[in-house]
Amino acid sequence: MICPLSRLPIRVSVHGQSSLVARLPALTEFAMAKDHVALSRHPAWLRILQDGLQHDVYALEATSATGQTCGLLPLAFVSSMLFGRFLVSLPYLNSNGVIADSADVQTLLIDRAAELADELDANHLELRHEAPVGHHRLDGAMTTKVHMRLNLPASTELLWKSFDAKVRNQIRKGEKSELSVQWGTHDLLDDFYHVLSHNMRDLGTPVYAFAFFAEILAAFPNDAELCIVKTKEQPIACALLLHGKQVSEVPTASSLREFNSTCCNMYMYRHLLDRAVGRGQRVFDFGRSTRDGSTFKFKKQWGAEPHDATWQYYLRRGPLNEMRPDNPRYQRMIRLWQKLPVRVTQYLGPQIVRGIP
């Protein structure tokens, strides 16, 4: 391919499962080169999605005439008989999409991604951008969510002083409830999954597979960890904490409703924030929320501020919001799911959620 504006030769290669392993070191060096970058941008997520969710994965790499990587677009093909076929960058993660040295390279990568969506007969191509990217094939966008992020101070003492009285009182209530916190990885995965699967059932949401979280921990042994809050020996709250370059993020967190009176969730988040500060991180990413919704307000009380999230689409078949959980067509299914035994949801949930983009 030739970059249409600069006329410089740019090659766009599609690395599938067979050629991806050899290119991962170069792609990682390119994607993680900046001083401030979240772990969710790491190309190793392609292997995690391949092994943990059995998705077909692709890395679209743009290289210059000298062979240098100048652009990357990671993609996963999410396919199921129940929901359809989707090409996504990337499922499970809140933010991803095109990384490019120039707008020209960005255009070429999206051109190739749209072609790949055509080849795979996908319902749509979904790019989880933050700022909108101009491209004639991207004919849909979803901007109803925002990223909630907190700039972290230099010490846990300054962090504590930044909380208002209500937040401090709830944290103290957790301390008075004699809760304990444990940090670990695979050794805490059973406790993590116990809390997560119970909470997901209560929310009416299918849970990801146990093996998926095991793959995340294996891929990032020094940068992914689990936090478990217990009352005596019972796990009642959990979180997956990821540490990138100056950014820590929480893609998954849960607590058991029957222990809300202990303020275990507030107690846990205080420790998550302290952990990030202790590692010298500059930003804590609480994840996406609907503006002014309940989770937005929860994150806002910690001092987090909203940042734009623009998910862009090349729509080939079906409406834009077809697969969103707030679609009215799924409300009856959610109510039925909430009545199922947890063990049933642990078996059925992973088979369902892997087909949802």
CSV table of N, CA and C in Angstrom, one decimal, residues 39 58-60 71 86 121 152 161 167 173 185 212 215 219 253 277-278 287 327 330 336 344:
chain,number,residue,atom,x,y,z
A,39,LEU,N,-1.8,-0.8,30.6
A,39,LEU,CA,-1.5,-2.2,30.2
A,39,LEU,C,-2.5,-2.8,29.2
A,58,TYR,N,-6.1,-11.0,15.3
A,58,TYR,CA,-5.3,-10.5,14.2
A,58,TYR,C,-4.5,-9.2,14.7
A,59,ALA,N,-3.3,-9.1,14.2
A,59,ALA,CA,-2.6,-7.8,14.5
A,59,ALA,C,-2.3,-7.2,13.1
A,60,LEU,N,-2.9,-6.1,12.8
A,60,LEU,CA,-2.6,-5.3,11.6
A,60,LEU,C,-1.5,-4.4,11.9
A,71,GLY,N,2.6,1.6,12.9
A,71,GLY,CA,1.2,1.5,13.2
A,71,GLY,C,0.7,0.1,13.6
A,86,PHE,N,-18.5,-10.4,14.9
A,86,PHE,CA,-18.0,-9.0,15.2
A,86,PHE,C,-16.5,-9.0,15.2
A,121,ASP,N,-17.2,-11.5,7.0
A,121,ASP,CA,-18.6,-11.3,7.0
A,121,ASP,C,-19.1,-10.9,8.4
A,152,LEU,N,-3.2,10.7,40.5
A,152,LEU,CA,-2.7,10.2,41.8
A,152,LEU,C,-1.6,11.2,42.4
A,161,LYS,N,-5.8,12.5,52.4
A,161,LYS,CA,-6.3,13.9,52.7
A,161,LYS,C,-7.2,14.4,51.5
A,167,VAL,N,-16.4,9.8,52.3
A,167,VAL,CA,-15.5,8.7,51.8
A,167,VAL,C,-14.7,8.1,53.0
A,173,LYS,N,-15.5,2.6,58.4
A,173,LYS,CA,-16.5,1.6,58.7
A,173,LYS,C,-16.0,0.2,58.3
A,185,THR,N,-1.9,-13.7,43.1
A,185,THR,CA,-2.2,-13.9,41.7
A,185,THR,C,-3.0,-15.2,41.6
A,212,PHE,N,-9.8,-17.6,31.6
A,212,PHE,CA,-9.5,-16.3,31.0
A,212,PHE,C,-8.7,-15.5,32.0
A,215,GLU,N,-5.2,-16.7,32.3
A,215,GLU,CA,-4.3,-16.3,31.2
A,215,GLU,C,-3.8,-14.9,31.4
A,219,ALA,N,0.1,-13.9,31.6
A,219,ALA,CA,0.7,-13.1,30.6
A,219,ALA,C,1.5,-11.9,31.3
A,253,ALA,N,-14.1,-5.8,39.0
A,253,ALA,CA,-14.2,-5.7,40.4
A,253,ALA,C,-15.6,-6.1,40.8
A,277,VAL,N,-0.5,4.0,44.2
A,277,VAL,CA,0.4,5.1,44.6
A,277,VAL,C,1.7,4.5,45.1
A,278,GLY,N,1.7,3.3,45.8
A,278,GLY,CA,2.9,2.7,46.2
A,278,GLY,C,3.8,2.3,45.1
A,287,GLY,N,-12.3,2.7,35.0
A,287,GLY,CA,-13.0,2.1,34.0
A,287,GLY,C,-14.1,3.0,33.5
A,327,ASN,N,-29.9,-2.9,26.1
A,327,ASN,CA,-31.0,-3.1,25.0
A,327,ASN,C,-32.2,-3.8,25.7
A,330,TYR,N,-33.0,-7.6,26.1
A,330,TYR,CA,-32.3,-8.5,27.0
A,330,TYR,C,-32.8,-8.5,28.4
A,336,LEU,N,-34.1,-13.7,34.2
A,336,LEU,CA,-34.1,-15.2,34.3
A,336,LEU,C,-32.7,-15.6,34.8
A,344,VAL,N,-24.6,-23.1,37.8
A,344,VAL,CA,-25.1,-23.2,36.4
A,344,VAL,C,-24.5,-22.0,35.6
